[in-house]
Amino acid sequence: MLIAGEPGIGKSTLLLRVADLVARQSGRVVYVSGEETARQIKLRAERLGVSGDGIFLIPETALDVIIGQLEELRPALAVIDSIQTVYQSELDTAPGSIAQVRECTVRLMRWAKQSGVPVIITGHVTKDGSIAGPRVLEHIVDAVLYLEGEPFSAYRLLRCNKNRFGSTNEVGIFEMKSAGLIEVADPSQVLLARREAAAVGSVVVPALEGSRTLLVEIQALTNPTSFGLPRRTANGVDFGRLLMITAVLSRRCGLKLGNQDIIVNVTGGLRIGEPAADLGIALAIASSYRDAEVIPGLVAVGEVGLSGELRAVSQLERRVGEAARLGFECCLVPEVGGTIKSRGIKLVTAASLKAAITQGLRRQRATAQEA
Ligand SMILES: Nc1ncnc2c1ncn2[C@@H]1O[C@H](COP(=O)(O)OP(=O)(O)O)[C@@H](O)[C@H]1O
Ligand SMILES: [Mg+2]
């Protein structure tokens, strides 16, 4: 299994905790560190409240020595932190080179399969996103997890990119504190913590992330293009989807977006891939463009079709339930959704995106361009 992420994001912090949990439940853990000294790791362990019982720390970078030790110790889990620091002496390239990283991973993978010992390797992603190594490793390992976070935010997402033996839809949400990466028990609440109740260009969407329902805030800003072609920027939503929604808003709902720059943002650094977020994106854009507030206490969910119709989404009841739990009063949903138990939240249905915009925005001042 590969855990990849930018330097300093918290891979070693997370894995030291994992090592501790496994050592307590299933037996010894070998932690190979090529980056930090035993003393540095001990300091971190103290900070995290990890006793170190059952964890064998090996400050080593030569792969032959590492595999020799693993053979001898036969642990319940082995952690190699990081794959960029280990090297195989037969290859004459430097540690961290593509050839080394690939060769070392293949050997560790073979050892893991033959011994039955799970091996976790960490890999650094470089700033430009091309992982100096890990991307070329994705096809070798059984599972790839990315630890991600926005700069200046303490929140970290552990996202599954590939999994040969299970779902890739799960996300873990953590907060970096001095005691380590602490699981966030109520992500929806955290994601909406800084949101103003009635804001222009901001819509809350009950999205599905694996087995969880998360309330996420989608923000949009439209601004007249000052020069050249209008620009569209999608942070956290699919760019193609944004173009499609913009086209539907222009052609079916009468919004003149052809001379507007559009920026869409998902707050908290989340990415939403599902079409169920379409209505939220569209409503946020319409709200910003018309400078009209979204009805306070409203969440919106629905897929937008090319004729401007709203389409049903999966697991509506779960989504509505999460919105009700967090105190939202009203849920804007497609008319075709079928009947569901609404648990104290008002369901407002709309057949088309045009109708949904009328229902979802508070007051609408028609802009000069539109009139
Ligand atoms: N005393 C501390 N209090 C809070 N956070 C800390 C402390 N020390 C380190 N950190 C956090 O831990 C991060 C380093 O995590 P680390 O697990 O070493 O990352 P990686 O292994 O991915 O490079 C730092 O960027 C910082 O955010
Ligand atoms: Mg590290």
Tab-separated table of C-alpha atoms in Angstrom, residues 11-13 15 31-36 41 44 60 79-86 120-124:
chain	number	residue	atom	x	y	z
A	11	LYS	CA	2.318	10.867	6.494
A	12	SER	CA	4.835	9.912	9.168
A	13	THR	CA	2.528	11.227	11.883
A	15	LEU	CA	1.772	5.987	10.186
A	31	TYR	CA	9.067	0.958	11.098
A	32	VAL	CA	11.870	1.666	8.644
A	33	SER	CA	12.805	5.320	8.569
A	34	GLY	CA	15.241	6.697	6.059
A	35	GLU	CA	14.429	10.308	6.792
A	36	GLU	CA	14.446	10.787	10.508
A	41	ILE	CA	10.957	9.735	15.900
A	44	ARG	CA	7.297	12.635	17.800
A	60	GLU	CA	18.107	2.100	7.357
A	79	VAL	CA	6.231	0.598	7.224
A	80	ILE	CA	8.823	2.013	4.827
A	81	ASP	CA	9.111	5.785	5.292
A	82	SER	CA	9.842	6.856	2.599
A	83	ILE	CA	10.304	4.882	-0.626
A	84	GLN	CA	12.369	7.779	-2.006
A	85	THR	CA	15.114	7.179	0.556
A	86	VAL	CA	15.672	3.452	0.050
A	120	ILE	CA	3.010	0.311	3.696
A	121	ILE	CA	5.340	2.641	1.822
A	122	THR	CA	5.174	6.414	1.857
A	123	GLY	CA	5.979	8.561	-1.147
A	124	HIS	CA	6.468	12.283	-1.498
